[in-house]
């Protein structure tokens, strides 16, 4: 054993010794209160209250779970040891944990092997030594209430097994865990101003906030006492499990699977409500596996859960008629070459989702290189390979798409972009980081970089981005920036997007996002799913322009489901706040001009340093007149600015609703004819001092356009029969 591992083991043994000290549970109670409780005042929770959870002084849940597991390796002693002793426990524990954290980060000379630095395929972060720290300290991939809510769905088809073998249904379990959270919140709230005030400082402890009886819980939940006892008993560590097997930091900790501590015939301790909710979601897997008569059925249900859950969540965004499941792909009548678990089709975009139900093994958590890569292959790489292959077939109309009922799927097949999704059903530690190191993938012009996620991230994305355009726009940029964003959590990146609109300039090679950025999203999800008294939507892209003309355009493009406008929607969602304000202002001014004179008016803006642009026409003309006019105008604008793409919109000047749209996307080629046609084309609208759009009289060579002159919009008509009307 090398020196680093030996040092780590010595620290672990030292930590175990202090955790077994008399009354150590009072120190654990302090850590749980300090680090797992969000405190707020005035009846409202705000982002600053949530940011407390990102303090570097805070112990992460895996650290506290380690303390609990070590303390429970032998008979518990809950005697109050006195405040001085508790403080010594706290100080000593924090010191050891800090040292332990340092030992899990191997020296740079071990990661960066000098002999391999010249090898272009050498990746120092693919080793188990480099990944152990991320796996242990990476934090939570799921919110606690997600474990509760998703367990109800995950085990819906297993509820009879729970009733027969455990004495409660999954619905009973959900009621009990929800009520236990409320009960412990009440106890924490009562303890601070009431109970502690009645005690001398020598007797102060937070432990009573985590102690409860089965009777209390039964009354709180409304579930009968016998059923409540059955539930509690199933999450108390069974005597046949050897708790001493937890002898190193990465070993299986029985208290993670069985987090309820029995301290009397009817009294219990639960230090981390999160741990119980995670156990409710994870531990039944091991119960089922031990039942030879049921484990095959349980695995079937587990696989179906990931697919069905993904399907239902995506339907919230895209609707029933755009989401398909279990689509078989046939090369000919007999030869099936692939199966798509979930397929989403929106305009000329598609999502190909492959679901997997694989866990990270104990050997992998310990940093075994072979186990890490083998687990990743089964959980992610295989799913991606399937998704990519199916994406190739999807855009080839020689392959038939057939649903599970044998009906051929007749859908749009000329996709502009296909996004491979790989979704795992369980918490897979450091999933994004591992994907960055291990995933072998390729991308084409159509098939984009993969998006690797668990069901919890998909749940949050579909909760917060409940419009096809917003959802796909985020996905498009997230996968495009796959190698240019560093973050411990995918939720942090999503939170940043909701606040700031995810965008990385081409001259920036990498950005790193701090964990505390996630506080806005955390608060929104706590409010939506757990009834916290806070705001439901972070202030940002979903709120700022919702009731503006720009917001109306985005909503309309969503409803149109039209390939001609979906790219325009992507472009609009990528704009800066300043540009959005200018569009709103310009449209408002043009509407006022139309009210005053009833004539055609237009707005042209160059975007992304002239690489693309937008022309908006306002008129009440019929499509056979307005359509060619807009197309000609956009062609000339695109040519004049040598743009890669150009978008056109025709709006009704009264309702401001979209009449139609178009996209021009082709390479710029010099043309004498177009040079002549654009010679006198006015410049796009300008912005006065970075503020309002400036509209001026259209002039050519200093002369006002005559009624019989060619219209400058490029329609080839006389001005009096076109924009002068």
XYZ file of C-alpha atoms in Angstrom, residues 176 180 183-184 187 207-218 228 231-232 259-261 263-264 266-271 276:
32
model
C -44.792 8.525 5.578
C -41.516 12.739 8.463
C -42.491 16.449 11.526
C -38.752 17.111 11.657
C -39.206 19.827 15.691
C -30.362 15.913 18.886
C -34.075 16.091 19.916
C -34.896 17.624 16.513
C -33.918 14.316 14.876
C -35.593 11.948 17.342
C -39.183 10.803 16.755
C -41.560 8.006 17.696
C -43.569 5.733 15.462
C -46.738 7.042 17.122
C -45.848 10.669 16.314
C -45.190 9.776 12.711
C -48.370 7.730 12.359
C -45.838 2.882 9.990
C -42.036 1.009 7.043
C -39.633 2.203 9.735
C -30.609 5.400 7.378
C -33.130 5.072 10.253
C -31.514 4.416 13.651
C -32.851 3.928 19.820
C -35.749 2.270 21.624
C -40.707 2.871 19.475
C -38.106 5.656 19.203
C -35.945 6.383 16.191
C -33.385 8.847 14.865
C -33.150 10.117 11.282
C -30.303 12.556 10.788
C -34.089 8.219 3.680
